Coordinates of C-alpha atoms in Angstrom, one line a residue:
M1 CA -4.7 -17.3 -5.9
P2 CA -1.4 -15.5 -5.6
V3 CA -1.0 -11.7 -6.0
P4 CA -0.1 -11.2 -9.7
V5 CA 3.4 -10.1 -10.7
R6 CA 3.5 -6.3 -11.3
R7 CA 6.2 -6.3 -13.9
L8 CA 7.5 -8.5 -16.7
A9 CA 6.9 -12.2 -16.3
G10 CA 9.9 -14.4 -15.7
A11 CA 12.0 -15.8 -18.5
N12 CA 13.5 -19.3 -18.6
L13 CA 17.0 -18.1 -19.5
P14 CA 20.2 -18.5 -17.6
L15 CA 21.2 -14.8 -18.2
V16 CA 18.3 -13.5 -16.1
R17 CA 18.9 -15.6 -13.0
D18 CA 19.0 -12.5 -10.7
H19 CA 15.9 -11.0 -12.3
N20 CA 13.9 -14.2 -11.9
S21 CA 15.1 -14.6 -8.3
A22 CA 13.8 -11.1 -7.5
L23 CA 10.5 -11.8 -9.2
V24 CA 10.0 -14.9 -7.0
L25 CA 11.2 -13.2 -3.9
D26 CA 8.8 -10.3 -4.5
L27 CA 5.9 -12.7 -5.1
V28 CA 6.6 -14.4 -1.8
R29 CA 6.8 -11.0 -0.1
R30 CA 3.5 -9.8 -1.4
N31 CA 1.6 -13.0 -0.7
G32 CA 2.9 -13.7 2.8
A33 CA 2.9 -17.4 2.2
I34 CA 2.8 -19.1 -1.2
S35 CA 3.5 -22.5 -2.7
R36 CA 5.9 -23.4 -5.5
V37 CA 3.0 -24.2 -7.8
E38 CA 1.6 -20.8 -7.2
L39 CA 5.0 -19.2 -7.8
A40 CA 5.2 -20.9 -11.2
A41 CA 1.7 -19.7 -12.1
G42 CA 2.4 -16.2 -10.9
T43 CA 5.7 -15.7 -12.8
G44 CA 5.3 -17.9 -15.9
L45 CA 8.5 -19.8 -15.0
S46 CA 8.7 -23.5 -15.4
A47 CA 8.4 -25.8 -12.3
Q48 CA 12.1 -26.7 -12.8
A49 CA 13.2 -23.1 -12.8
I50 CA 11.1 -22.4 -9.7
T51 CA 12.6 -25.3 -7.9
K52 CA 16.2 -24.1 -8.6
I53 CA 15.4 -20.5 -7.6
V54 CA 13.6 -21.6 -4.4
N55 CA 16.5 -23.9 -3.4
R56 CA 18.9 -21.0 -3.8
L57 CA 16.6 -18.7 -1.7
L58 CA 16.3 -21.3 1.0
A59 CA 20.1 -21.8 1.0
D60 CA 20.6 -18.1 1.4
G61 CA 18.1 -18.0 4.2
L62 CA 15.9 -15.4 2.4
V63 CA 12.8 -17.7 2.5
T64 CA 11.8 -20.5 4.8
E65 CA 9.2 -23.2 4.7
A66 CA 6.0 -22.3 6.6
G67 CA 3.8 -25.4 6.9
R68 CA 1.4 -26.7 4.3
A69 CA -1.6 -25.5 2.5
G70 CA -4.9 -27.3 3.0
A71 CA -5.4 -30.3 0.7
T72 CA -7.7 -29.7 -2.3
G73 CA -7.9 -33.2 -3.5
G74 CA -4.1 -33.6 -4.1
K75 CA -1.0 -33.6 -2.1
P76 CA -0.8 -30.7 0.4
R77 CA 1.6 -27.9 -0.9
T78 CA 4.5 -26.6 1.1
L79 CA 4.2 -22.9 1.7
L80 CA 7.1 -20.5 1.6
R81 CA 7.5 -17.1 3.3
L82 CA 10.2 -14.5 3.8
E83 CA 12.6 -14.9 6.7
P84 CA 12.6 -11.4 8.2
A85 CA 15.9 -11.8 10.0
A86 CA 17.8 -12.9 6.9
R87 CA 18.8 -9.4 5.9
Y88 CA 18.7 -5.9 7.4
A89 CA 18.9 -2.4 6.1
V90 CA 19.5 1.0 7.8
G91 CA 17.4 4.0 6.8
V92 CA 18.4 7.5 7.6
H93 CA 16.0 10.4 7.4
L94 CA 18.2 13.5 7.4
D95 CA 15.9 16.4 7.9
R96 CA 16.6 20.1 8.4
A97 CA 16.2 20.1 12.1
D98 CA 16.9 16.5 13.2
T99 CA 17.7 13.0 12.0
T100 CA 16.0 9.6 12.4
V101 CA 17.9 6.4 12.0
V102 CA 16.1 3.1 11.8
L103 CA 17.2 -0.5 11.4
T104 CA 14.7 -2.6 9.5
D105 CA 14.5 -6.3 8.7
L106 CA 13.9 -7.8 5.3
T107 CA 10.2 -6.9 5.4
A108 CA 11.0 -3.2 6.1
H109 CA 9.7 -3.6 9.7
P110 CA 11.7 -1.4 12.1
V111 CA 13.7 -3.3 14.8
A112 CA 15.8 -0.4 16.2
R113 CA 15.6 3.4 16.2
R114 CA 17.7 6.3 17.1
Q115 CA 16.7 10.0 17.1
L116 CA 19.5 12.7 16.7
P117 CA 18.9 16.3 17.8
Q118 CA 20.8 17.7 14.8
G119 CA 20.1 17.6 11.1
M120 CA 21.1 19.6 8.0
A121 CA 21.4 22.7 10.1
A122 CA 24.8 21.2 11.1
T123 CA 27.7 21.1 8.7
P124 CA 27.7 18.2 6.4
E125 CA 30.7 16.5 8.0
D126 CA 29.4 17.0 11.6
A127 CA 26.0 15.6 10.5
L128 CA 27.7 12.5 8.9
T129 CA 29.7 11.9 12.1
A130 CA 26.6 11.8 14.2
I131 CA 24.8 9.6 11.7
A132 CA 27.7 7.2 11.5
D133 CA 27.7 6.8 15.3
A134 CA 23.9 6.1 15.3
V135 CA 24.3 3.6 12.5
H136 CA 26.9 1.7 14.4
S137 CA 24.7 1.8 17.5
V138 CA 21.7 0.2 15.8
L139 CA 23.9 -2.4 14.1
A140 CA 24.9 -3.6 17.6
E141 CA 21.4 -4.9 18.0
I142 CA 21.6 -7.6 15.2
P143 CA 23.5 -10.9 15.6
D144 CA 25.5 -10.7 12.4
T145 CA 26.4 -7.4 10.7
R146 CA 27.1 -9.4 7.5
R147 CA 23.4 -9.5 7.0
L148 CA 23.3 -5.8 6.5
V149 CA 22.4 -5.0 2.9
G150 CA 23.3 -1.3 3.0
V151 CA 22.3 2.2 4.2
G152 CA 19.7 4.4 2.6
I153 CA 19.6 8.2 3.2
A154 CA 16.6 10.4 2.5
C155 CA 16.8 14.1 2.7
P156 CA 15.2 17.3 1.1
G157 CA 15.9 17.9 -2.5
P158 CA 16.7 18.9 -5.1
L159 CA 19.4 16.2 -5.6
D160 CA 20.8 13.9 -8.2
H161 CA 19.7 10.4 -7.2
T162 CA 22.2 8.7 -9.6
T163 CA 25.3 10.4 -8.2
G164 CA 24.0 11.2 -4.7
I165 CA 25.0 14.9 -5.0
L166 CA 22.8 17.5 -3.4
H167 CA 21.9 20.7 -5.2
R168 CA 20.4 24.0 -4.0
V169 CA 18.5 22.8 -1.0
T170 CA 16.4 25.8 0.0
G171 CA 18.0 27.6 2.9
L172 CA 20.9 25.2 3.3
P173 CA 23.8 26.6 1.2
A174 CA 26.4 24.5 2.9
W175 CA 25.0 21.4 1.4
D176 CA 24.9 22.7 -2.2
G177 CA 27.0 20.3 -4.3
F178 CA 27.9 18.1 -1.4
P179 CA 28.6 14.5 -2.5
L180 CA 26.5 12.9 0.2
R181 CA 26.4 9.4 -1.2
A182 CA 30.2 9.1 -1.7
R183 CA 31.0 10.6 1.7
A184 CA 28.5 8.4 3.5
A185 CA 29.6 5.3 1.7
G186 CA 33.2 6.0 2.7
R187 CA 32.1 6.3 6.3
F188 CA 29.9 3.2 6.4
G189 CA 31.8 0.9 4.1
V190 CA 28.6 -0.6 2.6
P191 CA 26.4 0.1 -0.4
T192 CA 24.7 3.5 0.2
V193 CA 21.8 5.2 -1.7
V194 CA 20.6 8.8 -1.4
D195 CA 17.2 10.0 -2.5
K196 CA 14.7 12.7 -1.8
D197 CA 12.6 12.3 1.3
S198 CA 9.3 12.2 -0.6
N199 CA 10.6 9.5 -3.0
A200 CA 11.8 7.4 -0.1
A201 CA 8.6 7.8 1.8
A202 CA 6.6 6.7 -1.3
L203 CA 8.8 3.7 -1.8
G204 CA 8.6 2.7 1.8
E205 CA 4.8 2.9 1.6
S206 CA 4.8 0.7 -1.5
L207 CA 7.1 -1.9 0.1
S208 CA 5.7 -2.1 3.6
A209 CA 2.0 -1.1 3.5
A210 CA -0.4 -3.9 2.6
G211 CA -2.8 -3.1 -0.2
T212 CA -0.9 -0.1 -1.6
P213 CA -1.8 0.3 -5.3
D214 CA 0.7 0.2 -8.1
D215 CA 0.0 3.9 -8.9
F216 CA -0.2 6.6 -6.2
G217 CA 1.2 9.9 -5.1
Y218 CA 2.8 10.5 -1.7
L219 CA 2.5 14.1 -0.5
Y220 CA 5.1 15.0 2.1
H221 CA 4.5 18.1 4.2
G222 CA 7.3 19.0 6.7
Q223 CA 9.4 22.1 6.7
G224 CA 9.2 21.8 2.9
L225 CA 6.6 20.2 0.6
G226 CA 7.4 17.4 -1.8
A227 CA 5.7 14.6 -3.6
G228 CA 6.8 11.0 -4.5
F229 CA 5.2 9.3 -7.5
V230 CA 4.8 5.5 -7.7
L231 CA 3.9 4.5 -11.2
G232 CA 3.5 0.8 -12.1
G233 CA 5.0 -0.2 -8.8
R234 CA 8.2 1.9 -9.3
V235 CA 9.2 5.4 -8.1
Y236 CA 9.2 7.9 -10.9
R237 CA 12.1 10.3 -10.6
G238 CA 12.2 12.0 -14.0
R239 CA 15.0 12.5 -16.4
R240 CA 17.2 14.5 -13.9
T241 CA 15.8 12.5 -10.9
N242 CA 14.1 15.7 -9.7
A243 CA 10.4 14.9 -10.2
G244 CA 8.1 15.7 -7.3
E245 CA 9.0 19.3 -6.5
F246 CA 5.4 19.6 -5.5
G247 CA 5.9 22.6 -3.1
H248 CA 7.3 24.8 -5.8
Q249 CA 4.4 24.8 -8.2
I250 CA 3.3 28.5 -8.4
M251 CA -0.2 29.0 -7.0
D252 CA -0.4 32.8 -6.9
L253 CA 1.6 35.1 -9.2
D254 CA 1.4 37.9 -6.6
G255 CA 1.9 35.7 -3.6
P256 CA 4.7 35.9 -1.0
W257 CA 8.3 35.4 -2.0
C258 CA 9.6 31.8 -1.7
P259 CA 13.3 31.1 -0.9
C260 CA 13.5 29.4 -4.2
G261 CA 13.3 32.9 -5.8
N262 CA 9.7 32.8 -7.1
R263 CA 6.5 34.3 -5.8
G264 CA 3.4 32.4 -4.7
C265 CA 4.9 28.8 -4.5
L266 CA 2.6 26.4 -2.6
E267 CA 5.4 26.0 0.0
A268 CA 5.5 29.7 0.6
L269 CA 1.7 30.0 0.9
C270 CA 1.5 27.0 3.3
R271 CA 4.3 28.4 5.4
A272 CA 2.4 31.7 5.7
A273 CA -0.7 29.9 6.7
L274 CA 1.1 27.9 9.4
E275 CA 2.8 31.0 10.7
A276 CA -0.6 32.7 10.9
G277 CA -1.9 29.8 13.0
D278 CA -4.1 28.4 10.3
P279 CA -3.2 24.8 9.6
A280 CA -6.6 24.1 8.1
R281 CA -5.8 26.7 5.3
A282 CA -2.4 25.0 4.7
A283 CA -4.2 21.7 4.3
R284 CA -6.7 23.2 1.9
L285 CA -3.9 24.7 -0.1
V286 CA -2.3 21.2 -0.4
G287 CA -5.6 19.8 -1.4
T288 CA -6.0 22.4 -4.1
A289 CA -2.5 21.6 -5.5
A290 CA -3.3 17.9 -5.2
V291 CA -6.2 18.4 -7.6
N292 CA -3.7 19.7 -10.2
L293 CA -1.6 16.5 -9.6
V294 CA -4.7 14.3 -10.0
R295 CA -5.5 16.0 -13.3
L296 CA -2.0 15.6 -14.6
L297 CA -1.4 12.0 -13.6
D298 CA -4.9 10.6 -13.0
F299 CA -4.0 9.3 -9.6
E300 CA -6.8 7.4 -7.8
H301 CA -4.9 7.2 -4.5
L302 CA -2.9 9.8 -2.5
V303 CA -1.0 9.2 0.7
L304 CA -0.3 12.0 3.2
G305 CA 2.8 12.1 5.4
G306 CA 5.3 14.4 7.0
P307 CA 5.5 16.2 10.4
V308 CA 3.0 18.9 9.6
V309 CA 0.4 16.3 8.5
L310 CA 1.1 14.1 11.6
A311 CA 0.8 17.0 14.0
D312 CA -3.0 16.9 13.4
P313 CA -3.5 13.9 11.0
E314 CA -7.3 13.6 11.1
R315 CA -8.0 17.3 10.4
Y316 CA -5.4 17.4 7.7
L317 CA -6.9 14.3 6.1
R318 CA -10.4 15.8 6.3
E319 CA -9.4 19.1 4.8
V320 CA -7.4 17.6 1.9
T321 CA -10.1 15.1 1.1
T322 CA -12.9 17.7 1.2
T323 CA -11.0 20.1 -1.0
I324 CA -10.2 17.5 -3.6
G325 CA -13.9 16.3 -3.6
A326 CA -15.1 19.9 -4.1
L327 CA -12.8 20.8 -6.9
L328 CA -12.8 17.7 -9.1
P329 CA -15.6 18.1 -11.7
E330 CA -16.5 14.4 -11.7
P331 CA -16.2 13.2 -8.1
T332 CA -18.2 10.0 -8.8
W333 CA -16.1 9.1 -11.9
Q334 CA -12.7 10.5 -10.9
R335 CA -12.9 9.4 -7.3
V336 CA -9.7 9.8 -5.3
T337 CA -8.9 7.9 -2.1
V338 CA -6.8 9.8 0.4
T339 CA -5.1 8.0 3.3
L340 CA -2.5 8.7 6.0
T341 CA 0.9 7.0 5.8
G342 CA 1.0 3.7 7.5
A343 CA 4.5 4.1 9.1
R344 CA 3.5 7.5 10.6
A345 CA 6.4 9.4 12.2
D346 CA 9.1 7.0 10.9
A347 CA 7.7 6.7 7.3
T348 CA 10.6 8.5 5.6
A349 CA 13.3 6.7 7.6
V350 CA 11.6 3.3 6.8
G351 CA 11.4 4.5 3.2
A352 CA 15.2 5.2 3.2
A353 CA 15.8 1.6 4.3
A354 CA 13.4 0.5 1.5
L355 CA 15.8 2.2 -1.0
I356 CA 18.3 -0.5 -0.1
L357 CA 15.8 -3.4 0.2
A358 CA 13.8 -2.7 -3.0
P359 CA 16.5 -4.1 -5.5
L360 CA 16.2 -7.5 -3.8
F361 CA 12.6 -7.5 -5.0
D362 CA 13.4 -5.8 -8.4
T363 CA 11.3 -2.7 -7.5
G364 CA 11.8 1.0 -7.3
V365 CA 15.6 1.6 -7.3
D366 CA 18.2 1.6 -10.0
P367 CA 21.1 -0.5 -8.7
A368 CA 23.5 2.0 -10.4
A369 CA 22.4 4.6 -7.9
S370 CA 24.1 2.9 -5.0
G371 CA 27.7 3.5 -4.1

């Protein structure tokens, strides 16, 4: 049986041709290999509509025929799968200290990578110049740049996802109000999307990791702390696209000052623990804050990522898991699974590429947020 469609079923109307194509493409993606009959059953579209959509996808090179399913008393069914090399996306993880640029195929699998020694500590224009050079470098590794869908950029927030304008990124005043999406799109000449690093990482996990549930939280711990929320298979960004400022929940009214202007933020407490050489305490603090998140949104699954996590992943996973289990009042009923990000060090860069790929599968990204 095919993996069920997450969202609305298809509609047999000419006006929703792109929506239906995305539903079909997403079903092919999530099943690996699937027949036309199963596509019709999984989307609710007629056999005739499926035939037309599949023929278009075959003509565009997005899917390819992949042999036949075993006979079950009738004619063997031809299977369809994604063609990874049909489209590419570039993902940029613009961090405070450095930048990672990856080129991924249609399945969000990285095929080329560049690491830059500068990040947002550089001026915005200098950072963009270095990123543009790296983007052109990775594009030299594909046979036809016309297959490039676009460039996604993930960076610390807060920012406005719909306009691509950064706001008061803690400790980086030069970037306040910088129109990153517009400036980057002008450099690249292709559709460009900007989002917070935690959102991008969550979307990348949803798109590229097998078995990821429709609802989960992605906790990102690097120089800052953020969270990405996937609800119903889509990234939840909030009314001002600024949901997920996980690190600035106040945990101690008399705690240390945070650069955001408040006392006792989770981020400030974790930074103090790390500076004191106590990463286990930092992990327990994140686990404590994660319990608040579970109580608010009833998540059953949390994913951990970011440089601090990946510096000692097993210990971080153990401390967070143990803390959550100890603080939840009903551990057998409100059980929470905690895992490490599948993409590891490049999770956010892969997620940035997913910002571009997701609309092809009608998941996660508002097309209006690309420039």
